[in-house]
mmCIF file of C-alpha atoms in Angstrom:
data_model
loop_
_atom_site.group_PDB
_atom_site.id
_atom_site.type_symbol
_atom_site.label_atom_id
_atom_site.label_comp_id
_atom_site.label_asym_id
_atom_site.label_seq_id
_atom_site.Cartn_x
_atom_site.Cartn_y
_atom_site.Cartn_z
ATOM 1 C CA UNK V 1 2.034 -2.236 -17.885
ATOM 2 C CA UNK V 2 4.499 -4.979 -16.826
ATOM 3 C CA UNK V 3 3.067 -7.682 -14.527
ATOM 4 C CA UNK V 4 4.977 -10.164 -12.193
ATOM 5 C CA UNK V 5 3.769 -12.909 -9.869
ATOM 6 C CA UNK V 6 3.793 -11.988 -6.337
ATOM 7 C CA UNK V 7 6.197 -14.320 -4.495
ATOM 8 C CA UNK V 8 4.451 -17.038 -2.605
ATOM 9 C CA UNK V 9 1.123 -16.735 -4.336
ATOM 10 C CA UNK V 10 -0.266 -17.389 -7.825
ATOM 11 C CA UNK V 11 -1.484 -13.740 -8.209
ATOM 12 C CA UNK V 12 0.070 -12.070 -11.359
ATOM 13 C CA UNK V 13 -0.001 -8.357 -10.527
ATOM 14 C CA UNK V 14 0.743 -5.054 -12.251
ATOM 15 C CA UNK V 15 3.882 -3.504 -10.666
ATOM 16 C CA UNK V 16 1.854 -0.379 -9.809
ATOM 17 C CA UNK V 17 -1.119 -0.998 -7.484
ATOM 18 C CA UNK V 18 -3.908 1.759 -7.852
ATOM 19 C CA UNK V 19 -4.932 3.150 -4.466
ATOM 20 C CA UNK V 20 -8.681 4.062 -4.243
ATOM 21 C CA UNK V 21 -8.854 5.710 -0.839
ATOM 22 C CA UNK V 22 -10.188 8.921 -2.403
ATOM 23 C CA UNK V 23 -13.012 7.394 -4.382
ATOM 24 C CA UNK V 24 -16.393 8.691 -3.026
ATOM 25 C CA UNK V 25 -14.828 11.219 -0.832
ATOM 26 C CA UNK V 26 -12.501 13.498 -2.798
ATOM 27 C CA UNK V 27 -13.350 11.918 -6.112
ATOM 28 C CA UNK V 28 -16.896 11.540 -7.542
ATOM 29 C CA UNK V 29 -18.061 8.241 -8.899
ATOM 30 C CA UNK V 30 -17.783 9.503 -12.447
ATOM 31 C CA UNK V 31 -14.009 10.630 -11.834
ATOM 32 C CA UNK V 32 -13.373 7.241 -10.155
ATOM 33 C CA UNK V 33 -14.739 5.267 -13.018
ATOM 34 C CA UNK V 34 -12.488 7.308 -15.520
ATOM 35 C CA UNK V 35 -9.406 6.432 -13.475
ATOM 36 C CA UNK V 36 -10.170 2.911 -13.172
ATOM 37 C CA UNK V 37 -10.922 2.641 -16.822
ATOM 38 C CA UNK V 38 -7.678 4.305 -17.873
ATOM 39 C CA UNK V 39 -5.688 2.068 -15.237
ATOM 40 C CA UNK V 40 -7.214 -0.969 -16.995
ATOM 41 C CA UNK V 41 -6.419 0.370 -20.426
ATOM 42 C CA UNK V 42 -2.835 0.701 -19.355
ATOM 43 C CA UNK V 43 -2.613 -2.848 -18.450
ATOM 44 C CA UNK V 44 -3.053 -2.431 -14.668
ATOM 45 C CA UNK V 45 -4.879 -5.036 -12.752
ATOM 46 C CA UNK V 46 -3.983 -4.629 -9.059
ATOM 47 C CA UNK V 47 -6.506 -2.400 -7.048
ATOM 48 C CA UNK V 48 -6.297 -1.601 -3.372
ATOM 49 C CA UNK V 49 -9.242 -0.452 -1.209
ATOM 50 C CA UNK V 50 -10.414 -0.749 2.491
ATOM 51 C CA UNK V 51 -13.576 -1.150 4.260
ATOM 52 C CA UNK V 52 -12.764 2.031 6.283
ATOM 53 C CA UNK V 53 -12.353 4.295 2.998
ATOM 54 C CA UNK V 54 -15.102 6.777 2.951
ATOM 55 C CA UNK V 55 -16.489 5.945 6.454
ATOM 56 C CA UNK V 56 -15.160 9.231 7.789
ATOM 57 C CA UNK V 57 -17.924 11.088 5.775
ATOM 58 C CA UNK V 58 -21.168 11.755 7.744
ATOM 59 C CA UNK V 59 -23.127 8.964 6.305
ATOM 60 C CA UNK V 60 -20.460 6.468 7.512
ATOM 61 C CA UNK V 61 -20.547 4.395 4.327
ATOM 62 C CA UNK V 62 -17.497 2.443 2.726
ATOM 63 C CA UNK V 63 -17.727 4.533 -0.438
ATOM 64 C CA UNK V 64 -14.488 3.328 -2.031
ATOM 65 C CA UNK V 65 -15.364 -0.296 -1.833
ATOM 66 C CA UNK V 66 -18.920 0.437 -3.251
ATOM 67 C CA UNK V 67 -17.607 2.342 -6.284
ATOM 68 C CA UNK V 68 -15.029 -0.326 -6.942
ATOM 69 C CA UNK V 69 -17.690 -3.012 -6.885
ATOM 70 C CA UNK V 70 -20.006 -0.872 -9.026
ATOM 71 C CA UNK V 71 -17.117 -0.482 -11.684
ATOM 72 C CA UNK V 72 -16.375 -4.226 -11.560
ATOM 73 C CA UNK V 73 -19.855 -5.060 -12.335
ATOM 74 C CA UNK V 74 -20.617 -2.425 -14.923
ATOM 75 C CA UNK V 75 -17.480 -3.103 -16.793
ATOM 76 C CA UNK V 76 -17.576 -6.820 -16.187
ATOM 77 C CA UNK V 77 -13.982 -6.397 -15.105
ATOM 78 C CA UNK V 78 -13.969 -8.803 -12.112
ATOM 79 C CA UNK V 79 -12.095 -11.500 -13.930
ATOM 80 C CA UNK V 80 -9.463 -9.089 -15.168
ATOM 81 C CA UNK V 81 -8.550 -7.419 -11.878
ATOM 82 C CA UNK V 82 -6.883 -8.465 -8.747
ATOM 83 C CA UNK V 83 -8.805 -6.780 -5.755
ATOM 84 C CA UNK V 84 -7.170 -6.298 -2.281
ATOM 85 C CA UNK V 85 -9.068 -4.788 0.525
ATOM 86 C CA UNK V 86 -8.630 -4.323 4.214
ATOM 87 C CA UNK V 87 -10.541 -4.906 7.398
ATOM 88 C CA UNK V 88 -9.902 -4.570 11.166
ATOM 89 C CA UNK V 89 -9.451 -0.837 11.163
ATOM 90 C CA UNK V 90 -10.539 0.768 14.426
ATOM 91 C CA UNK V 91 -13.747 2.563 14.839
ATOM 92 C CA UNK V 92 -13.159 6.196 14.019
ATOM 93 C CA UNK V 93 -15.267 7.217 17.056
ATOM 94 C CA UNK V 94 -13.364 4.814 19.312
ATOM 95 C CA UNK V 95 -9.704 4.665 18.271
ATOM 96 C CA UNK V 96 -8.419 3.052 21.277
ATOM 97 C CA UNK V 97 -10.551 -0.085 20.989
ATOM 98 C CA UNK V 98 -9.066 -2.735 18.520
ATOM 99 C CA UNK V 99 -11.498 -4.289 16.052
ATOM 100 C CA UNK V 100 -8.987 -7.071 15.228
ATOM 101 C CA UNK V 101 -11.067 -9.597 16.710
ATOM 102 C CA UNK V 102 -12.868 -12.704 15.169
ATOM 103 C CA UNK V 103 -16.194 -10.809 15.179
ATOM 104 C CA UNK V 104 -14.752 -7.505 13.855
ATOM 105 C CA UNK V 105 -12.722 -9.123 11.058
ATOM 106 C CA UNK V 106 -15.697 -11.183 9.792
ATOM 107 C CA UNK V 107 -18.011 -8.236 9.918
ATOM 108 C CA UNK V 108 -15.871 -6.091 7.905
ATOM 109 C CA UNK V 109 -15.099 -8.911 5.414
ATOM 110 C CA UNK V 110 -18.794 -9.595 4.900
ATOM 111 C CA UNK V 111 -19.435 -6.035 4.164
ATOM 112 C CA UNK V 112 -16.582 -5.841 1.879
ATOM 113 C CA UNK V 113 -17.665 -8.920 -0.217
ATOM 114 C CA UNK V 114 -21.240 -7.575 -0.512
ATOM 115 C CA UNK V 115 -19.892 -4.077 -1.531
ATOM 116 C CA UNK V 116 -17.440 -5.326 -4.108
ATOM 117 C CA UNK V 117 -19.777 -7.966 -5.437
ATOM 118 C CA UNK V 118 -17.220 -10.703 -5.025
ATOM 119 C CA UNK V 119 -17.501 -14.196 -3.572
ATOM 120 C CA UNK V 120 -13.823 -14.149 -2.618
ATOM 121 C CA UNK V 121 -11.155 -11.445 -1.977
ATOM 122 C CA UNK V 122 -7.962 -11.978 -3.836
ATOM 123 C CA UNK V 123 -5.870 -10.414 -1.147
ATOM 124 C CA UNK V 124 -7.120 -9.541 2.203
ATOM 125 C CA UNK V 125 -5.262 -7.131 4.564
ATOM 126 C CA UNK V 126 -5.562 -6.651 8.301
ATOM 127 C CA UNK V 127 -5.605 -2.922 8.296
ATOM 128 C CA UNK V 128 -4.237 -2.810 11.943
ATOM 129 C CA UNK V 129 -2.680 -5.105 14.407
ATOM 130 C CA UNK V 130 -4.032 -6.165 17.853
ATOM 131 C CA UNK V 131 -0.727 -6.567 19.924
ATOM 132 C CA UNK V 132 -2.943 -8.089 22.649
ATOM 133 C CA UNK V 133 -3.848 -11.109 20.566
ATOM 134 C CA UNK V 134 -1.446 -14.010 20.307
ATOM 135 C CA UNK V 135 -0.105 -14.554 16.710
ATOM 136 C CA UNK V 136 -1.262 -18.135 16.660
ATOM 137 C CA UNK V 137 -5.055 -16.913 17.307
ATOM 138 C CA UNK V 138 -4.643 -13.992 14.732
ATOM 139 C CA UNK V 139 -3.422 -16.213 11.970
ATOM 140 C CA UNK V 140 -5.865 -18.905 12.968
ATOM 141 C CA UNK V 141 -8.836 -16.536 12.222
ATOM 142 C CA UNK V 142 -7.439 -15.719 8.726
ATOM 143 C CA UNK V 143 -6.705 -19.370 7.956
ATOM 144 C CA UNK V 144 -10.455 -19.953 8.686
ATOM 145 C CA UNK V 145 -11.373 -17.436 6.091
ATOM 146 C CA UNK V 146 -9.103 -19.210 3.557
ATOM 147 C CA UNK V 147 -10.567 -22.487 4.213
ATOM 148 C CA UNK V 148 -13.986 -21.137 3.957
ATOM 149 C CA UNK V 149 -13.256 -19.747 0.410
ATOM 150 C CA UNK V 150 -13.851 -16.095 1.477
ATOM 151 C CA UNK V 151 -10.154 -14.909 0.885
ATOM 152 C CA UNK V 152 -7.253 -16.351 -1.277
ATOM 153 C CA UNK V 153 -4.199 -14.730 0.432
ATOM 154 C CA UNK V 154 -3.696 -12.357 3.372
ATOM 155 C CA UNK V 155 -1.293 -9.876 4.695
ATOM 156 C CA UNK V 156 -0.277 -7.264 7.377
ATOM 157 C CA UNK V 157 -0.800 -3.567 7.174
ATOM 158 C CA UNK V 158 0.652 -1.328 9.924
ATOM 159 C CA UNK V 159 2.525 -4.174 11.748
ATOM 160 C CA UNK V 160 5.799 -3.642 13.486
ATOM 161 C CA UNK V 161 8.882 -5.513 13.035
ATOM 162 C CA UNK V 162 8.474 -7.567 16.270
ATOM 163 C CA UNK V 163 4.893 -8.747 15.295
ATOM 164 C CA UNK V 164 6.084 -9.475 11.699
ATOM 165 C CA UNK V 165 8.819 -11.588 13.000
ATOM 166 C CA UNK V 166 6.394 -13.427 15.280
ATOM 167 C CA UNK V 167 4.165 -14.085 12.303
ATOM 168 C CA UNK V 168 7.020 -15.058 10.055
ATOM 169 C CA UNK V 169 8.403 -17.573 12.572
ATOM 170 C CA UNK V 170 4.937 -19.065 13.301
ATOM 171 C CA UNK V 171 4.153 -19.607 9.542
ATOM 172 C CA UNK V 172 7.524 -21.316 9.267
ATOM 173 C CA UNK V 173 6.669 -24.019 11.718
ATOM 174 C CA UNK V 174 2.974 -24.400 11.335
ATOM 175 C CA UNK V 175 0.716 -25.394 8.388
ATOM 176 C CA UNK V 176 -1.023 -22.606 6.714
ATOM 177 C CA UNK V 177 -0.128 -19.661 4.534
ATOM 178 C CA UNK V 178 0.992 -17.003 6.898
ATOM 179 C CA UNK V 179 1.229 -13.342 5.800
ATOM 180 C CA UNK V 180 2.160 -13.207 2.107
ATOM 181 C CA UNK V 181 2.954 -9.447 2.052
ATOM 182 C CA UNK V 182 3.198 -6.336 4.295
ATOM 183 C CA UNK V 183 1.640 -2.938 3.670
ATOM 184 C CA UNK V 184 3.387 -0.266 5.669
ATOM 185 C CA UNK V 185 4.048 3.307 4.716
ATOM 186 C CA UNK V 186 7.089 3.829 2.628
ATOM 187 C CA UNK V 187 8.311 6.358 0.018
ATOM 188 C CA UNK V 188 11.489 7.937 -1.166
ATOM 189 C CA UNK V 189 11.093 11.205 0.471
ATOM 190 C CA UNK V 190 11.990 11.593 4.362
ATOM 191 C CA UNK V 191 9.568 13.150 6.725
ATOM 192 C CA UNK V 192 11.540 16.051 8.438
ATOM 193 C CA UNK V 193 9.592 15.900 11.697
ATOM 194 C CA UNK V 194 9.780 12.172 12.138
ATOM 195 C CA UNK V 195 12.944 11.026 10.473
ATOM 196 C CA UNK V 196 12.645 7.288 9.870
ATOM 197 C CA UNK V 197 11.149 6.138 13.212
ATOM 198 C CA UNK V 198 9.013 3.077 12.559
ATOM 199 C CA UNK V 199 5.918 4.325 14.412
ATOM 200 C CA UNK V 200 4.322 7.068 12.353
ATOM 201 C CA UNK V 201 3.361 9.414 15.142
ATOM 202 C CA UNK V 202 3.842 12.377 12.835
ATOM 203 C CA UNK V 203 0.516 11.513 11.157
ATOM 204 C CA UNK V 204 -1.477 11.805 14.350
ATOM 205 C CA UNK V 205 -2.093 8.082 14.241
ATOM 206 C CA UNK V 206 0.544 6.125 16.331
ATOM 207 C CA UNK V 207 -0.931 2.899 14.934
ATOM 208 C CA UNK V 208 0.470 3.623 11.328
ATOM 209 C CA UNK V 209 3.938 2.074 10.833
ATOM 210 C CA UNK V 210 6.554 3.359 8.424
ATOM 211 C CA UNK V 211 9.171 1.227 6.911
ATOM 212 C CA UNK V 212 12.515 2.463 8.555
ATOM 213 C CA UNK V 213 15.827 1.062 7.850
ATOM 214 C CA UNK V 214 15.452 -2.023 10.308
ATOM 215 C CA UNK V 215 12.009 -2.932 8.580
ATOM 216 C CA UNK V 216 13.781 -2.374 5.091
ATOM 217 C CA UNK V 217 16.519 -4.871 5.897
ATOM 218 C CA UNK V 218 13.899 -7.423 7.183
ATOM 219 C CA UNK V 219 12.218 -7.264 3.853
ATOM 220 C CA UNK V 220 15.554 -7.645 2.097
ATOM 221 C CA UNK V 221 16.358 -10.645 4.189
ATOM 222 C CA UNK V 222 13.151 -12.533 4.097
ATOM 223 C CA UNK V 223 12.125 -11.498 0.613
ATOM 224 C CA UNK V 224 8.756 -10.591 2.022
ATOM 225 C CA UNK V 225 6.896 -8.337 -0.751
ATOM 226 C CA UNK V 226 5.883 -4.917 0.352
ATOM 227 C CA UNK V 227 2.948 -2.936 -0.960
ATOM 228 C CA UNK V 228 3.563 0.469 0.561
ATOM 229 C CA UNK V 229 0.932 3.125 0.943
ATOM 230 C CA UNK V 230 1.606 6.837 0.596
ATOM 231 C CA UNK V 231 4.213 5.728 -1.687
ATOM 232 C CA UNK V 232 4.640 9.175 -3.451
ATOM 233 C CA UNK V 233 4.602 11.114 -0.102
ATOM 234 C CA UNK V 234 1.599 13.005 -1.150
ATOM 235 C CA UNK V 235 3.194 13.807 -4.590
ATOM 236 C CA UNK V 236 6.101 15.794 -2.863
ATOM 237 C CA UNK V 237 8.532 15.419 -5.782
ATOM 238 C CA UNK V 238 5.962 16.208 -8.334
ATOM 239 C CA UNK V 239 4.942 19.399 -6.467
ATOM 240 C CA UNK V 240 8.485 20.325 -5.865
ATOM 241 C CA UNK V 241 9.167 19.950 -9.653
ATOM 242 C CA UNK V 242 6.081 22.100 -10.646
ATOM 243 C CA UNK V 243 6.894 24.650 -7.982
ATOM 244 C CA UNK V 244 3.455 24.108 -6.120
ATOM 245 C CA UNK V 245 4.598 23.360 -2.703
ATOM 246 C CA UNK V 246 1.943 23.875 -0.027
ATOM 247 C CA UNK V 247 3.007 25.158 3.439
ATOM 248 C CA UNK V 248 1.874 21.864 4.831
ATOM 249 C CA UNK V 249 3.822 19.683 2.655
ATOM 250 C CA UNK V 250 6.855 21.970 3.058
ATOM 251 C CA UNK V 251 6.754 21.663 6.743
ATOM 252 C CA UNK V 252 6.640 17.844 6.467
ATOM 253 C CA UNK V 253 9.030 17.157 3.707
ATOM 254 C CA UNK V 254 11.051 20.099 2.615
ATOM 255 C CA UNK V 255 14.553 19.748 3.966
ATOM 256 C CA UNK V 256 18.140 19.308 2.563
ATOM 257 C CA UNK V 257 17.993 15.537 2.365
ATOM 258 C CA UNK V 258 14.882 15.499 0.190
ATOM 259 C CA UNK V 259 16.452 18.399 -1.891
ATOM 260 C CA UNK V 260 19.432 16.311 -2.645
ATOM 261 C CA UNK V 261 17.314 13.360 -3.538
ATOM 262 C CA UNK V 262 15.302 15.646 -5.837
ATOM 263 C CA UNK V 263 18.639 16.733 -7.409
ATOM 264 C CA UNK V 264 19.481 13.233 -8.161
ATOM 265 C CA UNK V 265 16.239 12.471 -9.640
ATOM 266 C CA UNK V 266 16.380 15.582 -11.900
ATOM 267 C CA UNK V 267 19.752 14.392 -13.220
ATOM 268 C CA UNK V 268 18.335 11.067 -14.097
ATOM 269 C CA UNK V 269 15.052 12.711 -15.469
ATOM 270 C CA UNK V 270 17.137 14.713 -17.955
ATOM 271 C CA UNK V 271 18.807 11.407 -19.245
ATOM 272 C CA UNK V 272 15.711 9.108 -19.326
ATOM 273 C CA UNK V 273 12.640 11.447 -19.790
ATOM 274 C CA UNK V 274 10.668 10.127 -16.696
ATOM 275 C CA UNK V 275 9.616 12.767 -14.201
ATOM 276 C CA UNK V 276 10.907 13.012 -10.632
ATOM 277 C CA UNK V 277 7.556 11.706 -9.498
ATOM 278 C CA UNK V 278 7.856 8.644 -11.615
ATOM 279 C CA UNK V 279 11.650 8.062 -10.692
ATOM 280 C CA UNK V 280 10.491 8.116 -7.082
ATOM 281 C CA UNK V 281 8.155 5.247 -7.829
ATOM 282 C CA UNK V 282 10.883 3.580 -10.092
ATOM 283 C CA UNK V 283 13.126 3.578 -6.912
ATOM 284 C CA UNK V 284 10.656 1.585 -4.945
ATOM 285 C CA UNK V 285 10.572 -0.936 -7.832
ATOM 286 C CA UNK V 286 14.297 -1.254 -7.843
ATOM 287 C CA UNK V 287 14.730 -3.086 -4.676
ATOM 288 C CA UNK V 288 16.169 -6.612 -3.999
ATOM 289 C CA UNK V 289 12.664 -7.618 -2.946
ATOM 290 C CA UNK V 290 9.285 -7.247 -4.491
ATOM 291 C CA UNK V 291 7.548 -3.956 -4.074
ATOM 292 C CA UNK V 292 4.174 -2.948 -5.388
ATOM 293 C CA UNK V 293 3.691 0.817 -4.705
ATOM 294 C CA UNK V 294 0.112 1.582 -3.963
ATOM 295 C CA UNK V 295 -0.335 5.017 -5.722
ATOM 296 C CA UNK V 296 -3.322 7.155 -5.829
ATOM 297 C CA UNK V 297 -4.116 9.589 -8.476
ATOM 298 C CA UNK V 298 -6.860 12.353 -8.871
ATOM 299 C CA UNK V 299 -6.953 12.310 -12.650
ATOM 300 C CA UNK V 300 -6.235 9.663 -15.586
ATOM 301 C CA UNK V 301 -3.516 12.142 -16.707
ATOM 302 C CA UNK V 302 -1.459 11.551 -13.688
ATOM 303 C CA UNK V 303 -1.034 7.819 -14.744
ATOM 304 C CA UNK V 304 0.729 8.650 -18.050
ATOM 305 C CA UNK V 305 4.014 7.311 -16.796
ATOM 306 C CA UNK V 306 2.913 4.174 -15.221
ATOM 307 C CA UNK V 307 3.874 1.868 -18.211
ATOM 308 C CA UNK V 308 7.249 3.718 -18.695
ATOM 309 C CA UNK V 309 8.062 3.347 -14.871
ATOM 310 C CA UNK V 310 7.316 -0.411 -15.118
ATOM 311 C CA UNK V 311 9.461 -0.845 -18.129
ATOM 312 C CA UNK V 312 12.388 1.284 -16.775
ATOM 313 C CA UNK V 313 15.462 -0.168 -14.978
ATOM 314 C CA UNK V 314 17.113 2.243 -12.487
ATOM 315 C CA UNK V 315 20.798 2.083 -12.664
ATOM 316 C CA UNK V 316 22.293 0.238 -9.582
ATOM 317 C CA UNK V 317 24.534 3.236 -8.665
ATOM 318 C CA UNK V 318 21.672 5.689 -8.647
ATOM 319 C CA UNK V 319 19.461 3.273 -6.670
ATOM 320 C CA UNK V 320 22.250 2.946 -3.979
ATOM 321 C CA UNK V 321 22.754 6.710 -3.854
ATOM 322 C CA UNK V 322 18.983 7.348 -3.163
ATOM 323 C CA UNK V 323 18.930 4.675 -0.622
ATOM 324 C CA UNK V 324 21.896 6.177 1.188
ATOM 325 C CA UNK V 325 20.268 9.761 1.131
ATOM 326 C CA UNK V 326 17.088 8.285 2.477
ATOM 327 C CA UNK V 327 18.482 5.985 5.308
ATOM 328 C CA UNK V 328 22.180 6.741 6.146
ATOM 329 C CA UNK V 329 22.801 10.584 6.112
ATOM 330 C CA UNK V 330 21.989 12.469 9.147
ATOM 331 C CA UNK V 331 19.765 9.620 10.696
#
């Protein structure tokens, strides 16, 4: 699998980032290990987890981080992998109270380090923003963690454009790293209920942020890397191709714009042999700024195209048509 250095860092990452949010909840430890083994065998090295993953279960444990940590130890793979995790998610029982505080961030990070069995996190995401906190204070907390050797680099997940611009301007005029990447929701499919509004209220969680056209242009202008979650829209194009569309997915995504996108993907699939699902991921890679799609799978077989995707170059004309369908028509 092709690897490239993330801009502004010394991290050399596989172009596909393996999402592990289902580990320990929808997927057993044995299933998670098989997926991790296969991803590593394919040359993948970029793993994404979070302190909150699995805490929605009755025991309230960070199952994903613990399974990833167990795999790293048992496979002696810590030196081969780049692990990203997230902290600062709100308490699921108290969603209106921000945990993006010095105490909340440090508590999550310490638990993550212990669970993963690491002395330092390669890339640490703030899973949510705290708009009430000045950006100077927020970045100051993360810089403290860098200086203490607990994290190498840090980024912003579910931050709106205004706050990202504040952070970008602050980092430009002060010493310190600043955010090195952003992880907001982005996929080729268009949510029919929500269009491309930046605030992702359609999920039932208004703190989740989508990459709308304005945010896309900001990434293009600044060159800030994007590590989008939900990068396959729940496998919409794969399910459409297989004729296995659920009512819930159809209600969310099935519309003329996505059908036209799917038609373009099918035409290219007939030419290059990569599935519509794979081409949807390849579109994300074909941008004028670095994108590392965070892609979750439920079995090793679903990773069959990862290496092909990373080695494929989407024609500029097709990438432009897909972008137009996603952002321009009927918005």
